[in-house]
Amino acid sequence: MLPEPPSQMPLSDLAATEVLAMVTQLKQERDDWQQMALRYKEDFDIQTRQLREFQDICFATQAELENERLLRRSQSTKPDGSQECDSSYATSCRSVHPSVSTIKDSEVSVFPAPTISSDLKIIEHLFGKQQHSIVLNELDHLLRGSLSAEARVEGLLLKSALLRLAGSEWLYDALAQCSEALELCDRLSDLEAYLPKIQYQRGLCYHRLSMVSQAKAAFKAAKDSDLYSDTAFEYVQACEEVDHDTKRRSAFDERRNYSQDYLLHWKDMEAKRTKRRPTTQIIKLLPTSKTSRLSLPHRWKMTKSV
């Protein structure tokens, strides 16, 4: 007898095996791509973190260079033989006393909330002892290094407050620190809680610079905070009163200048009219002063011609 042929696999089982193999291969490729995507995501997060750290360092370096530029400019513009103090932060802050103005610096809270960085806690302690020169030196050293975003904003605000207390020549530098803090808050949504404090600090600087409209806008942005609502509201009212008085004074000056200009113009016209009157009278009299010639009768002309 001949042997029986081997039983062949059904077509349905063969197709199922092929589909299963393809699905297994696709799952393996999916797992490989997922692992690759995770690695890329981790690398991207690391690069983003490093980029933010580098940006913070660049901002701090830029602010420090601006401070050095202003410092050298103030040194170059000093008159010879003057008895001024040294222009460095240390000596300028040793001789600082709050200037007498409408702003009460004693009401300004530099640290309205507990600080996050332990280094800033030490600086807060030094600031309470009125050691401003040491505080500024420590702040410059810290801001040049790597700090968290919250600690950097707090350091910039503290430096802005110290520069504001140092005198009117440092007010624009104090505003620069606030602007840098605002840039950080714009880039990082987690820092929105610092916006009222930054706006309040900007309002104080603008108020010292007698920039009423900018100060009013900054205080309006800060008055919604529970921490600054009362004081900021008082500053807004004061700015509105100053703005109202300025507008009234400018309107009065404008009306007064218009009246004076009209009076001068009227006097000038009267003077010109007085000078012009004799000439006009002479011109009117000239035709009557001439001798009038009478024409000869026609018959006299005819007789003479004959």
PDB file of C-alpha atoms in Angstrom:
ATOM      1  CA  MET A   1       0.000   0.000   0.000  1.00  0.00           C
ATOM      2  CA  LEU A   2       1.074   3.522  -0.743  1.00  0.00           C
ATOM      3  CA  PRO A   3       1.644   5.859   2.311  1.00  0.00           C
ATOM      4  CA  GLU A   4      -1.003   8.497   2.965  1.00  0.00           C
ATOM      5  CA  PRO A   5       0.030  12.084   2.048  1.00  0.00           C
ATOM      6  CA  PRO A   6       0.619  14.447   4.998  1.00  0.00           C
ATOM      7  CA  SER A   7      -2.375  16.509   6.000  1.00  0.00           C
ATOM      8  CA  GLN A   8      -2.108  20.119   4.740  1.00  0.00           C
ATOM      9  CA  MET A   9      -2.762  23.167   7.063  1.00  0.00           C
ATOM     10  CA  PRO A  10      -6.081  24.836   6.315  1.00  0.00           C
ATOM     11  CA  LEU A  11      -5.922  28.213   4.593  1.00  0.00           C
ATOM     12  CA  SER A  12      -7.733  29.922   7.453  1.00  0.00           C
ATOM     13  CA  ASP A  13      -5.124  28.791   9.963  1.00  0.00           C
ATOM     14  CA  LEU A  14      -2.330  29.938   7.655  1.00  0.00           C
ATOM     15  CA  ALA A  15      -3.864  33.391   7.279  1.00  0.00           C
ATOM     16  CA  ALA A  16      -4.358  33.690  11.040  1.00  0.00           C
ATOM     17  CA  THR A  17      -0.711  32.805  11.617  1.00  0.00           C
ATOM     18  CA  GLU A  18       0.455  35.457   9.177  1.00  0.00           C
ATOM     19  CA  VAL A  19      -1.798  38.098  10.725  1.00  0.00           C
ATOM     20  CA  LEU A  20      -0.572  37.196  14.197  1.00  0.00           C
ATOM     21  CA  ALA A  21       3.035  37.528  13.076  1.00  0.00           C
ATOM     22  CA  MET A  22       2.336  40.946  11.552  1.00  0.00           C
ATOM     23  CA  VAL A  23       0.548  42.155  14.694  1.00  0.00           C
ATOM     24  CA  THR A  24       3.430  40.953  16.855  1.00  0.00           C
ATOM     25  CA  GLN A  25       5.907  42.814  14.654  1.00  0.00           C
ATOM     26  CA  LEU A  26       3.816  45.993  14.798  1.00  0.00           C
ATOM     27  CA  LYS A  27       3.626  45.796  18.592  1.00  0.00           C
ATOM     28  CA  GLN A  28       7.377  45.421  18.773  1.00  0.00           C
ATOM     29  CA  GLU A  29       7.873  48.449  16.538  1.00  0.00           C
ATOM     30  CA  ARG A  30       5.384  50.407  18.650  1.00  0.00           C
ATOM     31  CA  ASP A  31       7.294  49.592  21.829  1.00  0.00           C
ATOM     32  CA  ASP A  32      10.560  50.610  20.199  1.00  0.00           C
ATOM     33  CA  TRP A  33       9.107  53.949  19.067  1.00  0.00           C
ATOM     34  CA  GLN A  34       7.616  54.580  22.502  1.00  0.00           C
ATOM     35  CA  GLN A  35      10.968  54.008  24.176  1.00  0.00           C
ATOM     36  CA  MET A  36      12.654  56.298  21.659  1.00  0.00           C
ATOM     37  CA  ALA A  37      10.015  58.992  22.228  1.00  0.00           C
ATOM     38  CA  LEU A  38      10.503  58.773  25.992  1.00  0.00           C
ATOM     39  CA  ARG A  39      14.243  59.162  25.590  1.00  0.00           C
ATOM     40  CA  TYR A  40      13.745  62.172  23.334  1.00  0.00           C
ATOM     41  CA  LYS A  41      11.310  63.695  25.833  1.00  0.00           C
ATOM     42  CA  GLU A  42      13.759  63.250  28.692  1.00  0.00           C
ATOM     43  CA  ASP A  43      16.544  64.826  26.645  1.00  0.00           C
ATOM     44  CA  PHE A  44      14.236  67.679  25.643  1.00  0.00           C
ATOM     45  CA  ASP A  45      13.285  68.348  29.278  1.00  0.00           C
ATOM     46  CA  ILE A  46      16.944  68.401  30.254  1.00  0.00           C
ATOM     47  CA  GLN A  47      17.781  70.815  27.438  1.00  0.00           C
ATOM     48  CA  THR A  48      14.833  73.059  28.364  1.00  0.00           C
ATOM     49  CA  ARG A  49      15.907  73.136  32.007  1.00  0.00           C
ATOM     50  CA  GLN A  50      19.467  73.991  31.032  1.00  0.00           C
ATOM     51  CA  LEU A  51      18.224  76.679  28.639  1.00  0.00           C
ATOM     52  CA  ARG A  52      16.212  78.332  31.415  1.00  0.00           C
ATOM     53  CA  GLU A  53      19.200  78.236  33.727  1.00  0.00           C
ATOM     54  CA  PHE A  54      21.381  79.806  31.035  1.00  0.00           C
ATOM     55  CA  GLN A  55      18.735  82.466  30.400  1.00  0.00           C
ATOM     56  CA  ASP A  56      18.596  83.284  34.090  1.00  0.00           C
ATOM     57  CA  ILE A  57      22.369  83.593  34.184  1.00  0.00           C
ATOM     58  CA  CYS A  58      22.306  85.792  31.067  1.00  0.00           C
ATOM     59  CA  PHE A  59      19.652  88.059  32.573  1.00  0.00           C
ATOM     60  CA  ALA A  60      21.614  88.346  35.790  1.00  0.00           C
ATOM     61  CA  THR A  61      24.831  89.065  33.892  1.00  0.00           C
ATOM     62  CA  GLN A  62      23.084  91.661  31.758  1.00  0.00           C
ATOM     63  CA  ALA A  63      21.727  93.405  34.841  1.00  0.00           C
ATOM     64  CA  GLU A  64      25.155  93.318  36.455  1.00  0.00           C
ATOM     65  CA  LEU A  65      26.769  94.809  33.351  1.00  0.00           C
ATOM     66  CA  GLU A  66      24.139  97.540  33.320  1.00  0.00           C
ATOM     67  CA  ASN A  67      24.903  98.282  36.944  1.00  0.00           C
ATOM     68  CA  GLU A  68      28.609  98.504  36.198  1.00  0.00           C
ATOM     69  CA  ARG A  69      27.923 100.811  33.256  1.00  0.00           C
ATOM     70  CA  LEU A  70      25.817 103.141  35.393  1.00  0.00           C
ATOM     71  CA  LEU A  71      28.453 103.010  38.103  1.00  0.00           C
ATOM     72  CA  ARG A  72      31.233 104.012  35.714  1.00  0.00           C
ATOM     73  CA  ARG A  73      29.072 106.752  34.236  1.00  0.00           C
ATOM     74  CA  SER A  74      28.391 108.207  37.674  1.00  0.00           C
ATOM     75  CA  GLN A  75      32.118 108.117  38.437  1.00  0.00           C
ATOM     76  CA  SER A  76      33.018 109.864  35.180  1.00  0.00           C
ATOM     77  CA  THR A  77      30.452 112.637  35.689  1.00  0.00           C
ATOM     78  CA  LYS A  78      31.630 113.570  39.201  1.00  0.00           C
ATOM     79  CA  PRO A  79      33.211 117.048  39.495  1.00  0.00           C
ATOM     80  CA  ASP A  80      36.827 117.309  40.623  1.00  0.00           C
ATOM     81  CA  GLY A  81      37.404 117.968  44.292  1.00  0.00           C
ATOM     82  CA  SER A  82      33.930 116.923  45.322  1.00  0.00           C
ATOM     83  CA  GLN A  83      33.375 115.497  48.757  1.00  0.00           C
ATOM     84  CA  GLU A  84      31.035 112.753  47.558  1.00  0.00           C
ATOM     85  CA  CYS A  85      31.248 109.212  48.792  1.00  0.00           C
ATOM     86  CA  ASP A  86      32.640 106.389  46.719  1.00  0.00           C
ATOM     87  CA  SER A  87      30.321 105.273  43.945  1.00  0.00           C
ATOM     88  CA  SER A  88      30.325 101.597  44.775  1.00  0.00           C
ATOM     89  CA  TYR A  89      27.237  99.970  46.156  1.00  0.00           C
ATOM     90  CA  ALA A  90      28.819  99.449  49.530  1.00  0.00           C
ATOM     91  CA  THR A  91      29.773 103.035  50.297  1.00  0.00           C
ATOM     92  CA  SER A  92      26.693 104.479  48.634  1.00  0.00           C
ATOM     93  CA  CYS A  93      24.448 102.421  50.846  1.00  0.00           C
ATOM     94  CA  ARG A  94      26.387 103.209  54.019  1.00  0.00           C
ATOM     95  CA  SER A  95      25.612 106.897  53.560  1.00  0.00           C
ATOM     96  CA  VAL A  96      22.001 106.330  52.509  1.00  0.00           C
ATOM     97  CA  HIS A  97      19.107 107.796  54.411  1.00  0.00           C
ATOM     98  CA  PRO A  98      15.486 107.707  53.221  1.00  0.00           C
ATOM     99  CA  SER A  99      14.750 110.897  51.354  1.00  0.00           C
ATOM    100  CA  VAL A 100      11.975 113.155  52.569  1.00  0.00           C
ATOM    101  CA  SER A 101       9.108 112.826  50.104  1.00  0.00           C
ATOM    102  CA  THR A 102       5.471 111.905  49.940  1.00  0.00           C
ATOM    103  CA  ILE A 103       6.467 108.235  49.978  1.00  0.00           C
ATOM    104  CA  LYS A 104       6.863 106.724  53.397  1.00  0.00           C
ATOM    105  CA  ASP A 105       9.595 104.159  53.011  1.00  0.00           C
ATOM    106  CA  SER A 106       8.875 102.821  56.460  1.00  0.00           C
ATOM    107  CA  GLU A 107       5.563 101.523  55.118  1.00  0.00           C
ATOM    108  CA  VAL A 108       7.276  99.514  52.403  1.00  0.00           C
ATOM    109  CA  SER A 109       7.600  95.854  53.251  1.00  0.00           C
ATOM    110  CA  VAL A 110      10.535  94.405  51.375  1.00  0.00           C
ATOM    111  CA  PHE A 111       9.735  90.879  52.537  1.00  0.00           C
ATOM    112  CA  PRO A 112       5.927  90.685  52.718  1.00  0.00           C
ATOM    113  CA  ALA A 113       5.989  86.887  52.538  1.00  0.00           C
ATOM    114  CA  PRO A 114       8.397  84.216  53.779  1.00  0.00           C
ATOM    115  CA  THR A 115      11.288  83.739  51.395  1.00  0.00           C
ATOM    116  CA  ILE A 116      11.988  80.420  49.743  1.00  0.00           C
ATOM    117  CA  SER A 117      15.752  80.382  49.417  1.00  0.00           C
ATOM    118  CA  SER A 118      17.799  79.911  52.566  1.00  0.00           C
ATOM    119  CA  ASP A 119      20.382  82.370  51.221  1.00  0.00           C
ATOM    120  CA  LEU A 120      17.699  85.024  50.962  1.00  0.00           C
ATOM    121  CA  LYS A 121      16.692  84.368  54.553  1.00  0.00           C
ATOM    122  CA  ILE A 122      20.227  85.315  55.586  1.00  0.00           C
ATOM    123  CA  ILE A 123      20.002  88.441  53.446  1.00  0.00           C
ATOM    124  CA  GLU A 124      16.675  89.277  55.050  1.00  0.00           C
ATOM    125  CA  HIS A 125      18.347  89.069  58.446  1.00  0.00           C
ATOM    126  CA  LEU A 126      21.171  91.374  57.313  1.00  0.00           C
ATOM    127  CA  PHE A 127      18.684  93.826  55.856  1.00  0.00           C
ATOM    128  CA  GLY A 128      16.879  94.004  59.182  1.00  0.00           C
ATOM    129  CA  LYS A 129      20.161  95.094  60.778  1.00  0.00           C
ATOM    130  CA  GLN A 130      20.508  97.941  58.228  1.00  0.00           C
ATOM    131  CA  GLN A 131      23.665  96.391  56.754  1.00  0.00           C
ATOM    132  CA  HIS A 132      22.812  97.525  53.239  1.00  0.00           C
ATOM    133  CA  SER A 133      26.307  97.298  51.795  1.00  0.00           C
ATOM    134  CA  ILE A 134      26.678  93.644  52.771  1.00  0.00           C
ATOM    135  CA  VAL A 135      23.177  92.906  51.493  1.00  0.00           C
ATOM    136  CA  LEU A 136      23.919  94.365  48.059  1.00  0.00           C
ATOM    137  CA  ASN A 137      27.207  92.521  47.770  1.00  0.00           C
ATOM    138  CA  GLU A 138      25.552  89.232  48.717  1.00  0.00           C
ATOM    139  CA  LEU A 139      22.677  89.869  46.318  1.00  0.00           C
ATOM    140  CA  ASP A 140      25.010  90.566  43.409  1.00  0.00           C
ATOM    141  CA  HIS A 141      26.866  87.356  44.178  1.00  0.00           C
ATOM    142  CA  LEU A 142      23.660  85.310  44.389  1.00  0.00           C
ATOM    143  CA  LEU A 143      22.049  86.747  41.264  1.00  0.00           C
ATOM    144  CA  ARG A 144      25.142  85.897  39.234  1.00  0.00           C
ATOM    145  CA  GLY A 145      24.726  82.254  40.177  1.00  0.00           C
ATOM    146  CA  SER A 146      22.074  79.633  39.569  1.00  0.00           C
ATOM    147  CA  LEU A 147      18.860  80.212  41.524  1.00  0.00           C
ATOM    148  CA  SER A 148      15.328  78.966  41.321  1.00  0.00           C
ATOM    149  CA  ALA A 149      12.851  81.225  39.560  1.00  0.00           C
ATOM    150  CA  GLU A 150      11.111  82.168  42.820  1.00  0.00           C
ATOM    151  CA  ALA A 151      14.362  82.975  44.594  1.00  0.00           C
ATOM    152  CA  ARG A 152      15.564  85.049  41.636  1.00  0.00           C
ATOM    153  CA  VAL A 153      12.380  87.140  41.596  1.00  0.00           C
ATOM    154  CA  GLU A 154      12.668  87.722  45.345  1.00  0.00           C
ATOM    155  CA  GLY A 155      16.312  88.706  44.981  1.00  0.00           C
ATOM    156  CA  LEU A 156      15.530  91.137  42.167  1.00  0.00           C
ATOM    157  CA  LEU A 157      12.752  92.744  44.197  1.00  0.00           C
ATOM    158  CA  LEU A 158      14.994  93.093  47.225  1.00  0.00           C
ATOM    159  CA  LYS A 159      17.714  94.680  45.119  1.00  0.00           C
ATOM    160  CA  SER A 160      15.156  97.040  43.599  1.00  0.00           C
ATOM    161  CA  ALA A 161      13.988  98.102  47.067  1.00  0.00           C
ATOM    162  CA  LEU A 162      17.548  98.726  48.238  1.00  0.00           C
ATOM    163  CA  LEU A 163      18.404 100.770  45.157  1.00  0.00           C
ATOM    164  CA  ARG A 164      15.234 102.786  45.593  1.00  0.00           C
ATOM    165  CA  LEU A 165      16.246 103.590  49.151  1.00  0.00           C
ATOM    166  CA  ALA A 166      19.778 104.470  48.008  1.00  0.00           C
ATOM    167  CA  GLY A 167      18.693 107.717  46.382  1.00  0.00           C
ATOM    168  CA  SER A 168      17.115 109.249  43.317  1.00  0.00           C
ATOM    169  CA  GLU A 169      20.138 108.473  41.115  1.00  0.00           C
ATOM    170  CA  TRP A 170      19.453 104.736  41.484  1.00  0.00           C
ATOM    171  CA  LEU A 171      15.712 104.799  40.715  1.00  0.00           C
ATOM    172  CA  TYR A 172      16.068 103.831  37.060  1.00  0.00           C
ATOM    173  CA  ASP A 173      18.284 100.932  38.046  1.00  0.00           C
ATOM    174  CA  ALA A 174      15.630  99.878  40.562  1.00  0.00           C
ATOM    175  CA  LEU A 175      13.071  99.930  37.750  1.00  0.00           C
ATOM    176  CA  ALA A 176      15.390  97.747  35.653  1.00  0.00           C
ATOM    177  CA  GLN A 177      15.329  95.085  38.375  1.00  0.00           C
ATOM    178  CA  CYS A 178      11.524  95.181  38.383  1.00  0.00           C
ATOM    179  CA  SER A 179      11.459  94.841  34.593  1.00  0.00           C
ATOM    180  CA  GLU A 180      13.677  91.771  34.759  1.00  0.00           C
ATOM    181  CA  ALA A 181      11.384  90.246  37.386  1.00  0.00           C
ATOM    182  CA  LEU A 182       8.371  90.960  35.151  1.00  0.00           C
ATOM    183  CA  GLU A 183      10.059  89.164  32.257  1.00  0.00           C
ATOM    184  CA  LEU A 184      10.515  86.088  34.418  1.00  0.00           C
ATOM    185  CA  CYS A 185       6.852  86.201  35.456  1.00  0.00           C
ATOM    186  CA  ASP A 186       5.762  86.495  31.820  1.00  0.00           C
ATOM    187  CA  ARG A 187       7.762  83.419  30.860  1.00  0.00           C
ATOM    188  CA  LEU A 188       6.752  81.297  33.854  1.00  0.00           C
ATOM    189  CA  SER A 189       3.085  81.132  34.832  1.00  0.00           C
ATOM    190  CA  ASP A 190       3.988  79.789  38.281  1.00  0.00           C
ATOM    191  CA  LEU A 191       5.294  83.234  39.256  1.00  0.00           C
ATOM    192  CA  GLU A 192       2.008  85.130  38.821  1.00  0.00           C
ATOM    193  CA  ALA A 193       1.710  85.500  42.595  1.00  0.00           C
ATOM    194  CA  TYR A 194       4.662  87.929  42.503  1.00  0.00           C
ATOM    195  CA  LEU A 195       3.034  90.313  40.003  1.00  0.00           C
ATOM    196  CA  PRO A 196       1.278  92.543  42.605  1.00  0.00           C
ATOM    197  CA  LYS A 197       4.510  92.914  44.554  1.00  0.00           C
ATOM    198  CA  ILE A 198       6.454  93.798  41.403  1.00  0.00           C
ATOM    199  CA  GLN A 199       3.838  96.325  40.295  1.00  0.00           C
ATOM    200  CA  TYR A 200       3.797  97.894  43.757  1.00  0.00           C
ATOM    201  CA  GLN A 201       7.579  98.237  43.686  1.00  0.00           C
ATOM    202  CA  ARG A 202       7.400  99.803  40.214  1.00  0.00           C
ATOM    203  CA  GLY A 203       4.746 102.221  41.426  1.00  0.00           C
ATOM    204  CA  LEU A 204       6.988 103.389  44.268  1.00  0.00           C
ATOM    205  CA  CYS A 205       9.858 104.018  41.863  1.00  0.00           C
ATOM    206  CA  TYR A 206       7.658 105.892  39.393  1.00  0.00           C
ATOM    207  CA  HIS A 207       6.199 107.938  42.244  1.00  0.00           C
ATOM    208  CA  ARG A 208       9.674 108.981  43.356  1.00  0.00           C
ATOM    209  CA  LEU A 209      10.437 109.965  39.755  1.00  0.00           C
ATOM    210  CA  SER A 210       7.235 112.095  39.613  1.00  0.00           C
ATOM    211  CA  MET A 211       5.938 109.989  36.715  1.00  0.00           C
ATOM    212  CA  VAL A 212       2.322 110.173  37.825  1.00  0.00           C
ATOM    213  CA  SER A 213       0.580 108.289  35.013  1.00  0.00           C
ATOM    214  CA  GLN A 214       2.999 105.343  35.141  1.00  0.00           C
ATOM    215  CA  ALA A 215       2.792 105.222  38.929  1.00  0.00           C
ATOM    216  CA  LYS A 216      -1.005 105.237  38.836  1.00  0.00           C
ATOM    217  CA  ALA A 217      -1.064 102.358  36.326  1.00  0.00           C
ATOM    218  CA  ALA A 218       1.338 100.299  38.441  1.00  0.00           C
ATOM    219  CA  PHE A 219      -0.586 100.905  41.676  1.00  0.00           C
ATOM    220  CA  LYS A 220      -3.862 100.012  39.953  1.00  0.00           C
ATOM    221  CA  ALA A 221      -2.344  96.679  38.941  1.00  0.00           C
ATOM    222  CA  ALA A 222      -1.257  96.063  42.554  1.00  0.00           C
ATOM    223  CA  LYS A 223      -4.365  97.202  44.440  1.00  0.00           C
ATOM    224  CA  ASP A 224      -6.286  93.967  43.725  1.00  0.00           C
ATOM    225  CA  SER A 225      -3.887  92.096  46.008  1.00  0.00           C
ATOM    226  CA  ASP A 226      -4.913  91.667  49.627  1.00  0.00           C
ATOM    227  CA  LEU A 227      -1.396  92.548  50.707  1.00  0.00           C
ATOM    228  CA  TYR A 228      -1.280  95.981  49.038  1.00  0.00           C
ATOM    229  CA  SER A 229      -4.953  96.862  48.557  1.00  0.00           C
ATOM    230  CA  ASP A 230      -5.160  99.682  51.125  1.00  0.00           C
ATOM    231  CA  THR A 231      -1.795 101.326  50.484  1.00  0.00           C
ATOM    232  CA  ALA A 232      -2.027 100.989  46.704  1.00  0.00           C
ATOM    233  CA  PHE A 233      -5.524 102.491  46.738  1.00  0.00           C
ATOM    234  CA  GLU A 234      -4.229 105.504  48.671  1.00  0.00           C
ATOM    235  CA  TYR A 235      -1.424 105.970  46.160  1.00  0.00           C
ATOM    236  CA  VAL A 236      -3.899 105.730  43.260  1.00  0.00           C
ATOM    237  CA  GLN A 237      -6.033 108.452  44.828  1.00  0.00           C
ATOM    238  CA  ALA A 238      -2.973 110.637  45.405  1.00  0.00           C
ATOM    239  CA  CYS A 239      -1.865 110.187  41.781  1.00  0.00           C
ATOM    240  CA  GLU A 240      -5.339 111.035  40.513  1.00  0.00           C
ATOM    241  CA  GLU A 241      -5.392 114.213  42.611  1.00  0.00           C
ATOM    242  CA  VAL A 242      -1.990 115.258  41.275  1.00  0.00           C
ATOM    243  CA  ASP A 243      -3.086 114.474  37.728  1.00  0.00           C
ATOM    244  CA  HIS A 244      -6.294 116.466  38.186  1.00  0.00           C
ATOM    245  CA  ASP A 245      -4.443 119.467  39.608  1.00  0.00           C
ATOM    246  CA  THR A 246      -1.932 119.332  36.770  1.00  0.00           C
ATOM    247  CA  LYS A 247      -4.690 119.317  34.162  1.00  0.00           C
ATOM    248  CA  ARG A 248      -6.455 122.232  35.844  1.00  0.00           C
ATOM    249  CA  ARG A 249      -3.220 124.213  36.011  1.00  0.00           C
ATOM    250  CA  SER A 250      -2.390 123.487  32.374  1.00  0.00           C
ATOM    251  CA  ALA A 251      -5.901 124.522  31.297  1.00  0.00           C
ATOM    252  CA  PHE A 252      -5.578 127.778  33.258  1.00  0.00           C
ATOM    253  CA  ASP A 253      -2.182 128.481  31.712  1.00  0.00           C
ATOM    254  CA  GLU A 254      -3.582 127.764  28.267  1.00  0.00           C
ATOM    255  CA  ARG A 255      -6.480 130.216  28.727  1.00  0.00           C
ATOM    256  CA  ARG A 256      -4.172 132.812  30.225  1.00  0.00           C
ATOM    257  CA  ASN A 257      -1.684 132.491  27.387  1.00  0.00           C
ATOM    258  CA  TYR A 258      -4.488 132.796  24.846  1.00  0.00           C
ATOM    259  CA  SER A 259      -5.757 136.003  26.473  1.00  0.00           C
ATOM    260  CA  GLN A 260      -2.273 137.472  26.631  1.00  0.00           C
ATOM    261  CA  ASP A 261      -1.589 136.572  23.010  1.00  0.00           C
ATOM    262  CA  TYR A 262      -4.881 138.119  21.933  1.00  0.00           C
ATOM    263  CA  LEU A 263      -4.141 141.314  23.875  1.00  0.00           C
ATOM    264  CA  LEU A 264      -0.682 141.619  22.323  1.00  0.00           C
ATOM    265  CA  HIS A 265      -2.111 140.993  18.865  1.00  0.00           C
ATOM    266  CA  TRP A 266      -4.796 143.650  19.416  1.00  0.00           C
ATOM    267  CA  LYS A 267      -2.204 146.187  20.584  1.00  0.00           C
ATOM    268  CA  ASP A 268      -0.049 145.433  17.565  1.00  0.00           C
ATOM    269  CA  MET A 269      -2.981 145.943  15.212  1.00  0.00           C
ATOM    270  CA  GLU A 270      -3.841 149.249  16.887  1.00  0.00           C
ATOM    271  CA  ALA A 271      -0.249 150.437  16.554  1.00  0.00           C
ATOM    272  CA  LYS A 272      -0.181 149.552  12.858  1.00  0.00           C
ATOM    273  CA  ARG A 273      -3.520 151.275  12.317  1.00  0.00           C
ATOM    274  CA  THR A 274      -2.279 154.439  14.042  1.00  0.00           C
ATOM    275  CA  LYS A 275       0.862 154.549  11.890  1.00  0.00           C
ATOM    276  CA  ARG A 276      -1.104 153.960   8.697  1.00  0.00           C
ATOM    277  CA  ARG A 277      -3.739 156.701   9.300  1.00  0.00           C
ATOM    278  CA  PRO A 278      -1.736 159.851   8.209  1.00  0.00           C
ATOM    279  CA  THR A 279      -0.663 158.261   4.954  1.00  0.00           C
ATOM    280  CA  THR A 280      -4.235 157.349   4.159  1.00  0.00           C
ATOM    281  CA  GLN A 281      -5.402 160.899   4.805  1.00  0.00           C
ATOM    282  CA  ILE A 282      -2.697 162.332   2.534  1.00  0.00           C
ATOM    283  CA  ILE A 283      -3.615 159.945  -0.245  1.00  0.00           C
ATOM    284  CA  LYS A 284      -7.255 160.968   0.059  1.00  0.00           C
ATOM    285  CA  LEU A 285      -6.368 164.684  -0.080  1.00  0.00           C
ATOM    286  CA  LEU A 286      -4.030 164.501  -3.072  1.00  0.00           C
ATOM    287  CA  PRO A 287      -6.711 164.496  -5.807  1.00  0.00           C
ATOM    288  CA  THR A 288      -8.438 167.598  -4.318  1.00  0.00           C
ATOM    289  CA  SER A 289      -5.156 169.529  -4.051  1.00  0.00           C
ATOM    290  CA  LYS A 290      -4.461 169.425  -7.829  1.00  0.00           C
ATOM    291  CA  THR A 291      -5.492 172.436 -10.060  1.00  0.00           C
ATOM    292  CA  SER A 292      -8.375 171.496 -12.260  1.00  0.00           C
ATOM    293  CA  ARG A 293      -8.054 172.530 -15.946  1.00  0.00           C
ATOM    294  CA  LEU A 294     -11.201 173.653 -17.718  1.00  0.00           C
ATOM    295  CA  SER A 295     -11.635 172.669 -21.329  1.00  0.00           C
ATOM    296  CA  LEU A 296     -11.888 175.473 -23.960  1.00  0.00           C
ATOM    297  CA  PRO A 297     -15.137 176.003 -25.736  1.00  0.00           C
ATOM    298  CA  HIS A 298     -15.408 174.424 -29.153  1.00  0.00           C
ATOM    299  CA  ARG A 299     -16.104 177.676 -30.954  1.00  0.00           C
ATOM    300  CA  TRP A 300     -12.837 179.195 -29.603  1.00  0.00           C
ATOM    301  CA  LYS A 301     -10.882 176.361 -31.084  1.00  0.00           C
ATOM    302  CA  MET A 302     -12.543 176.845 -34.489  1.00  0.00           C
ATOM    303  CA  THR A 303     -11.820 180.605 -34.516  1.00  0.00           C
ATOM    304  CA  LYS A 304      -8.160 180.092 -33.743  1.00  0.00           C
ATOM    305  CA  SER A 305      -7.756 177.567 -36.500  1.00  0.00           C
ATOM    306  CA  VAL A 306      -9.266 179.941 -39.100  1.00  0.00           C
TER     307      VAL A 306
END
